[in-house]
Coordinates of N, CA and C in Angstrom, one line a residue:
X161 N 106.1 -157.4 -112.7 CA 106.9 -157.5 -111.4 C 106.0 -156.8 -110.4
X162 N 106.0 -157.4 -109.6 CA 104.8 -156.8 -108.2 C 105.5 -156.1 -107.2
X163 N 105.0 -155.1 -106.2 CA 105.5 -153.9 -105.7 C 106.7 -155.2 -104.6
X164 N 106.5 -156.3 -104.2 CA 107.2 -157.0 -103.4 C 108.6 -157.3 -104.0
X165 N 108.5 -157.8 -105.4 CA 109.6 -157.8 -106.1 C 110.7 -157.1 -106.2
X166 N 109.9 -155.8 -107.1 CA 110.4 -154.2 -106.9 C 111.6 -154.0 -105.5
X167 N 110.7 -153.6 -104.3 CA 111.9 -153.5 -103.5 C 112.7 -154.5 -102.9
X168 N 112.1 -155.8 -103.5 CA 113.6 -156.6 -103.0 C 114.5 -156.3 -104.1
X169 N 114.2 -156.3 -105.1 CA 115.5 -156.1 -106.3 C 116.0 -154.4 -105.6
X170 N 115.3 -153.9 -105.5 CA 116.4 -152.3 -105.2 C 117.1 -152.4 -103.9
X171 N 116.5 -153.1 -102.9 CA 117.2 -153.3 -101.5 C 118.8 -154.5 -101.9
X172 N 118.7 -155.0 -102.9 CA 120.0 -155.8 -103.3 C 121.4 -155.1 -103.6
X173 N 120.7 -153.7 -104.3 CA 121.5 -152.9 -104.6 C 122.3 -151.9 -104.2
X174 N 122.2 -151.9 -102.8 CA 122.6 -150.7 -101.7 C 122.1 -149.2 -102.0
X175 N 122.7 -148.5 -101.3 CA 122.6 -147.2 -101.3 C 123.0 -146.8 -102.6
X176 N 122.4 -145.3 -102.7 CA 123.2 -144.7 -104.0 C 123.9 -143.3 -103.5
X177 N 125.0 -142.8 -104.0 CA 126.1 -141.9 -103.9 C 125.4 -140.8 -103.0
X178 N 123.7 -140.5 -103.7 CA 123.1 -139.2 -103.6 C 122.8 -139.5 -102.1
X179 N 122.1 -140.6 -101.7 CA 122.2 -140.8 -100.1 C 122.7 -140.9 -99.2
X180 N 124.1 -141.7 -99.7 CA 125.8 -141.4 -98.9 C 125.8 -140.5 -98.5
X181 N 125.6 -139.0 -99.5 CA 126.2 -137.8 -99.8 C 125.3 -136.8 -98.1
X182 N 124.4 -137.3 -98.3 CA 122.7 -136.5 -97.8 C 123.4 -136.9 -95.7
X183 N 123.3 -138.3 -95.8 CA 123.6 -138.8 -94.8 C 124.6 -138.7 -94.1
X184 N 126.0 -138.1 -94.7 CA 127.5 -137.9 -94.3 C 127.0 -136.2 -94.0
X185 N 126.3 -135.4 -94.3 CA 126.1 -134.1 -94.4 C 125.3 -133.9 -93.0
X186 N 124.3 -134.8 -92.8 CA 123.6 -134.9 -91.5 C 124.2 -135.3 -90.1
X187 N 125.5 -135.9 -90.6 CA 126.1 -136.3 -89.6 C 127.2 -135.3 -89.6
X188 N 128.2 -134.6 -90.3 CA 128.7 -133.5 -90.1 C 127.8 -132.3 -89.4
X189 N 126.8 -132.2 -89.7 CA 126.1 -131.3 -88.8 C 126.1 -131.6 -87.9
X190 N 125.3 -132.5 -86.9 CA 125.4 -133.1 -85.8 C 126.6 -132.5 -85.1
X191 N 128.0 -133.4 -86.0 CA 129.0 -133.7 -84.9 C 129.4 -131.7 -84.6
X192 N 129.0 -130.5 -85.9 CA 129.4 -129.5 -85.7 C 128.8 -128.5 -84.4
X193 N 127.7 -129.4 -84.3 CA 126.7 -128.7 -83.1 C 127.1 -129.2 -81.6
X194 N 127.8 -130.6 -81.9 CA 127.9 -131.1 -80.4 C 129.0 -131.0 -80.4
X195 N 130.0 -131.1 -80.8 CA 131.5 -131.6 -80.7 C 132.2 -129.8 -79.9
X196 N 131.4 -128.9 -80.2 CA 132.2 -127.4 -79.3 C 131.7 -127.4 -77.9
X197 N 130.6 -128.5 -78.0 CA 129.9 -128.3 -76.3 C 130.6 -129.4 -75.9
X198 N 130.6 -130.6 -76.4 CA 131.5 -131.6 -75.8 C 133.0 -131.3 -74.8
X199 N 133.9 -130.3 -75.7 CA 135.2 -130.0 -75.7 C 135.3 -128.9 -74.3
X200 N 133.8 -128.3 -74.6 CA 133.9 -127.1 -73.9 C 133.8 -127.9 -71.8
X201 N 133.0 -128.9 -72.4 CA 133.0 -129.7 -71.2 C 134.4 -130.3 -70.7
X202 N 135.1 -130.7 -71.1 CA 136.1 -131.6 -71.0 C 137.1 -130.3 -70.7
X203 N 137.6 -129.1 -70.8 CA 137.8 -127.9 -70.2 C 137.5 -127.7 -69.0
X204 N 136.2 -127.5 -68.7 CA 135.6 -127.2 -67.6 C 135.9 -128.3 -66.5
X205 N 135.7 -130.0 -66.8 CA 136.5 -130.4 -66.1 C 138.2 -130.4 -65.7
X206 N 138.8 -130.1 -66.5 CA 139.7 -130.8 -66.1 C 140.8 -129.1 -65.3
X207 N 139.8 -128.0 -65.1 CA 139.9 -127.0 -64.3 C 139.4 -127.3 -62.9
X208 N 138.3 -128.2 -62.9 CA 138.1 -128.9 -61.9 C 138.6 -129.8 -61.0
X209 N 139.2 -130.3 -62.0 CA 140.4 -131.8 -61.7 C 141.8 -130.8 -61.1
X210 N 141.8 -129.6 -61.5 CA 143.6 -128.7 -61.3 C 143.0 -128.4 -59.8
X211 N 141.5 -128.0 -59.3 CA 140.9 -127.6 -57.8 C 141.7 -128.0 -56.9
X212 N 141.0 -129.5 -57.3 CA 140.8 -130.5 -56.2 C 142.2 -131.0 -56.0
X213 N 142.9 -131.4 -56.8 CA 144.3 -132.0 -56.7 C 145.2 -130.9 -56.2
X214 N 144.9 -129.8 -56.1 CA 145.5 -128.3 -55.6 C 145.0 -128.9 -53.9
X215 N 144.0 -128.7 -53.8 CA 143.1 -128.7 -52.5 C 143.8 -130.1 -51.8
X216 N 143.9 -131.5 -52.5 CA 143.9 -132.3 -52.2 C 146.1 -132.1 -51.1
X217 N 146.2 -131.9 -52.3 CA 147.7 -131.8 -51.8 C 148.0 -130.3 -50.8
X218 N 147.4 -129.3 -50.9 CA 147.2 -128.5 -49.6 C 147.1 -129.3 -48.4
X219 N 146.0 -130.5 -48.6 CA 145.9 -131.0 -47.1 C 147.3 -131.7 -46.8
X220 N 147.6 -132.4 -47.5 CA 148.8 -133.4 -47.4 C 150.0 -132.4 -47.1
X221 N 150.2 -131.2 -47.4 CA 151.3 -130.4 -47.0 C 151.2 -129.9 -45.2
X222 N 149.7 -129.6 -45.0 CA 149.2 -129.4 -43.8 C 149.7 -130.6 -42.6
X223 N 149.5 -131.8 -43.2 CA 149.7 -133.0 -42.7 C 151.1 -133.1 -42.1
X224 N 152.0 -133.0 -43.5 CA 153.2 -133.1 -43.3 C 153.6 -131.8 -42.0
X225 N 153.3 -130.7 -42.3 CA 153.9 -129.4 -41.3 C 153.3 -130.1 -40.0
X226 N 152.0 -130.7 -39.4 CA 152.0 -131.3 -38.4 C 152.8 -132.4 -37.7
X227 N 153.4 -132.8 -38.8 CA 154.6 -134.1 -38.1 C 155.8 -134.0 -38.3
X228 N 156.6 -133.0 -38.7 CA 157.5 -132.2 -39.3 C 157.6 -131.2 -38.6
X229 N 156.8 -130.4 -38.0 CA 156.5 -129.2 -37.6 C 157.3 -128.3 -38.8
X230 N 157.0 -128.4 -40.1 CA 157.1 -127.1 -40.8 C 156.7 -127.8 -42.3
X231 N 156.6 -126.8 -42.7 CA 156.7 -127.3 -44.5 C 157.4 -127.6 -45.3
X232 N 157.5 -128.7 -46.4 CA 158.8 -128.7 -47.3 C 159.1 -127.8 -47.7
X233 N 160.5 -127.6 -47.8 CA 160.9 -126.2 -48.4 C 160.8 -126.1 -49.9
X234 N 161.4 -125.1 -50.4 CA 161.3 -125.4 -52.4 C 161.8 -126.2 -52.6
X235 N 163.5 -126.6 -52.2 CA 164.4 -126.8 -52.8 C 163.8 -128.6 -52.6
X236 N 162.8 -129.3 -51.6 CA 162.6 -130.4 -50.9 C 161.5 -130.4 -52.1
X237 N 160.3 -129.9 -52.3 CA 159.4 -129.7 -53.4 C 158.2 -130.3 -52.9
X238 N 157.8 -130.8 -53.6 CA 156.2 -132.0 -52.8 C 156.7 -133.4 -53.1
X239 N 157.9 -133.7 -53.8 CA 158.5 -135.1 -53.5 C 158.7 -135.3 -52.0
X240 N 158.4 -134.3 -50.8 CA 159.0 -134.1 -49.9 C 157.4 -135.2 -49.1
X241 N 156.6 -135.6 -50.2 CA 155.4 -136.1 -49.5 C 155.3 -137.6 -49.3
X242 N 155.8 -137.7 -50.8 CA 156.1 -139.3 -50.8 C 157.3 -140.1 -50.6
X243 N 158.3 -139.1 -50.2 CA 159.9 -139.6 -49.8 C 160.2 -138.4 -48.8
X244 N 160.6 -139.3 -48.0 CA 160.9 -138.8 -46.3 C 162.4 -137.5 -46.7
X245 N 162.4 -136.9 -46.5 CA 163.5 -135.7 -46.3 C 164.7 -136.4 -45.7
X246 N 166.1 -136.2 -45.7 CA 167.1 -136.4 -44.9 C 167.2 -135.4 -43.9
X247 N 167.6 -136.3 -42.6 CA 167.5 -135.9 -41.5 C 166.0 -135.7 -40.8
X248 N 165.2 -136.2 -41.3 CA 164.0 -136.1 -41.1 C 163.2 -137.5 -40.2
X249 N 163.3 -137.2 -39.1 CA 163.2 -138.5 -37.9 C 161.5 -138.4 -37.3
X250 N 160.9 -137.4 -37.7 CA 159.6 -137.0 -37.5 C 158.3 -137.5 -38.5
X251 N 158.8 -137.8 -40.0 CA 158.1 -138.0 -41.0 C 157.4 -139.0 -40.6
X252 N 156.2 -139.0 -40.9 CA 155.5 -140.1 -41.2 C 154.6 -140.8 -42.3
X253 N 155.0 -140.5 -43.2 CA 154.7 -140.3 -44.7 C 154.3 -141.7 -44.7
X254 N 154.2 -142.0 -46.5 CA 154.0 -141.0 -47.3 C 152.6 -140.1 -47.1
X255 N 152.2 -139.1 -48.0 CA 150.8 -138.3 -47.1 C 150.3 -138.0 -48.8
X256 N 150.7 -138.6 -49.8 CA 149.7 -139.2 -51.0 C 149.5 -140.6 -51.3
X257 N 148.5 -141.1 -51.3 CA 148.4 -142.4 -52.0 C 149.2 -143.1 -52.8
X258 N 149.2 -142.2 -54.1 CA 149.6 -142.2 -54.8 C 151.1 -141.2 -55.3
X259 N 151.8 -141.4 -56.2 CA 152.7 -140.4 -56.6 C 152.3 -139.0 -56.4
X260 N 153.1 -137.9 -56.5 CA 152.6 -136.9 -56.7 C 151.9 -136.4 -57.9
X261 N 151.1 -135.6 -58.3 CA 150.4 -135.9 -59.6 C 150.2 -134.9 -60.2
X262 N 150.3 -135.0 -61.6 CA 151.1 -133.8 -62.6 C 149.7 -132.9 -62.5
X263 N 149.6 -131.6 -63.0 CA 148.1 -131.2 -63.5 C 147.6 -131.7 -64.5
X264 N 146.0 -131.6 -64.9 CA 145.5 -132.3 -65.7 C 146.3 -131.8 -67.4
X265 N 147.3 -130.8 -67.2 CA 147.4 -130.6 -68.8 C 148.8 -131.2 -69.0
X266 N 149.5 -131.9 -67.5 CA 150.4 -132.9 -67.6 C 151.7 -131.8 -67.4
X267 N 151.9 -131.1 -66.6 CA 152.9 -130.4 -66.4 C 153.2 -130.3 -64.6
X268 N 154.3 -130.0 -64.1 CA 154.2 -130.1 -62.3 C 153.5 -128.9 -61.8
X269 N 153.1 -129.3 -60.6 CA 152.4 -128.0 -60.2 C 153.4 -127.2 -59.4
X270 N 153.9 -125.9 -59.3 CA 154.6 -125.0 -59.4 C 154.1 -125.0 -57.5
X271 N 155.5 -125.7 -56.4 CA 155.6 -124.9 -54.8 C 156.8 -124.0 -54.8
X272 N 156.2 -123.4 -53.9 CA 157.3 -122.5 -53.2 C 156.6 -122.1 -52.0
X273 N 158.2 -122.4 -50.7 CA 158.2 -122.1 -49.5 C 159.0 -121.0 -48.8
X274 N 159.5 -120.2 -48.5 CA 157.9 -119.7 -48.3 C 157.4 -118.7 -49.4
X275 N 156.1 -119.0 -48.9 CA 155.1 -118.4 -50.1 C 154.7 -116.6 -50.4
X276 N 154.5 -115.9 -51.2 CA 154.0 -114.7 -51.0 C 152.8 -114.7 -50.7
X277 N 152.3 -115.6 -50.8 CA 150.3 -115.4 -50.5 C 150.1 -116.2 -49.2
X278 N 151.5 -116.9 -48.5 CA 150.9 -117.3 -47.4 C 152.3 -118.0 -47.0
X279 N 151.7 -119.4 -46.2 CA 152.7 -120.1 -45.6 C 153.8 -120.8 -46.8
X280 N 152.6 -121.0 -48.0 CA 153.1 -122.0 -48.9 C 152.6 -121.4 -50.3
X281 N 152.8 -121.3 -51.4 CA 152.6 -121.1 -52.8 C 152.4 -122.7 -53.6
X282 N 151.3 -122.7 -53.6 CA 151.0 -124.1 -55.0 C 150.2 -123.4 -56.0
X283 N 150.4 -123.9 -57.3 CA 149.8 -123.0 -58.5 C 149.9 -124.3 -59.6
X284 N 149.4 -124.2 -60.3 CA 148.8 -124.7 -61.8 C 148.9 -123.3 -62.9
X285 N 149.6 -123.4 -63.7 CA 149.5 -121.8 -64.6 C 148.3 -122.5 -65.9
X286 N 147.8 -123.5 -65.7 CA 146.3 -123.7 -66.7 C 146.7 -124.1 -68.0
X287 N 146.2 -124.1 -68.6 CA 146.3 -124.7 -69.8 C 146.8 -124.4 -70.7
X288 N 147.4 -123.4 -70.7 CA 148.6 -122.8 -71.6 C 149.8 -122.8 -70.9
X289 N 149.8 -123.0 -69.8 CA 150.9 -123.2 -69.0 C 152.2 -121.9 -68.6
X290 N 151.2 -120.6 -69.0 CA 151.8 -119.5 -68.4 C 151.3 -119.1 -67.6
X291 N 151.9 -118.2 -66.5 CA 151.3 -117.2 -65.7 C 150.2 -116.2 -66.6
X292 N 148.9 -115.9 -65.3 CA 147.8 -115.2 -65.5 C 147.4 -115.6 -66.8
X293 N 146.4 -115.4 -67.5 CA 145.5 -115.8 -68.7 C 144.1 -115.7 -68.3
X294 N 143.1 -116.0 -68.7 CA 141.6 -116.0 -68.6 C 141.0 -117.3 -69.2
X295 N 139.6 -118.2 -68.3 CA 139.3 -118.7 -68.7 C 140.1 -120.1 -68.4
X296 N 140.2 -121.0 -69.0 CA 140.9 -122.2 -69.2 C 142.2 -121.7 -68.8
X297 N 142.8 -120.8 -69.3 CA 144.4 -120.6 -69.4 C 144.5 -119.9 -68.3
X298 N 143.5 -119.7 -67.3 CA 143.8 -118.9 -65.7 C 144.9 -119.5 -64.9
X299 N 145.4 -119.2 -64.4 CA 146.0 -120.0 -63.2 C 145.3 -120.4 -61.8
X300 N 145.7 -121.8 -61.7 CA 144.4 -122.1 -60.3 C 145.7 -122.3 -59.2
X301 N 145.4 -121.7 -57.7 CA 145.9 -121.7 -56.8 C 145.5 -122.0 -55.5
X302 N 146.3 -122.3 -54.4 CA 145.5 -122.3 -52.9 C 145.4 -121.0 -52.5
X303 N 145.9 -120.2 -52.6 CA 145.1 -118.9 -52.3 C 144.0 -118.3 -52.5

């Protein structure tokens, strides 16, 4: 049988167990090396994503106090952005595009009017979804 033979008869036969074995182990490694930096990423954004949507709806509250002349109160909330208030003949809404929008860990973002840190209080309590924490579980705010 000539060396051409040879590996066509072994390539008929697939893999063997010991290669499976070798191959599934190199790819467990892999995924063990990338998969904490992956996640760590996907964290770091979506702290980013709690910023901006903080920042984004600051403006839209600003907005509203200019055609309102004041701020939604608590009890009014930030539905007060995409649905006009009663007794409210000054609105000119809505002042989001879209709905109001949960934080990225899918929970509401926590107003109150008036605020201790200023005119207004907006907060995200982060990823654990309590007040103060570190890290990911920080709370992000307009203050």
């Amino acid at each position: 049988m000539s060396y051409c033979q040879r590996s066509i008869a072994r390539a008929g036969r697939g893999f063997t167990l010991l290669e499976l074995l070798v191959v599934m182990v190199i790819i467990g490694l892999l995924a063990g090396f990338v998969a904490p930096r992956y996640f760590a990423q996907v964290g770091k954004s979506q702290v980013k994503v709690a910023r901006a949507q903080i920042d984004a709806l600051d403006k839209a509250l600003d907005q509203f106090r200019l055609d309102v002349g004041r701020y939604p109160t608590t009890e009014e909330g930030l539905a007060a952005l995409t649905t006009a208030p009663s007794n409210e003949q000054s609105w000119a809404g809505p002042y989001l595009k879209k709905g109001v929008p949960m934080d990225p860990w899918g929970r509401p973002y926590a107003y109150q009017q008036p605020g201790t840190h200023g005119d207004f209080d907006l907060q995200s309590f982060g990823k654990d979804g309590r007040p103060g924490g570190t890290g990911e579980d920080a709370d992000l705010t307009n203050w």
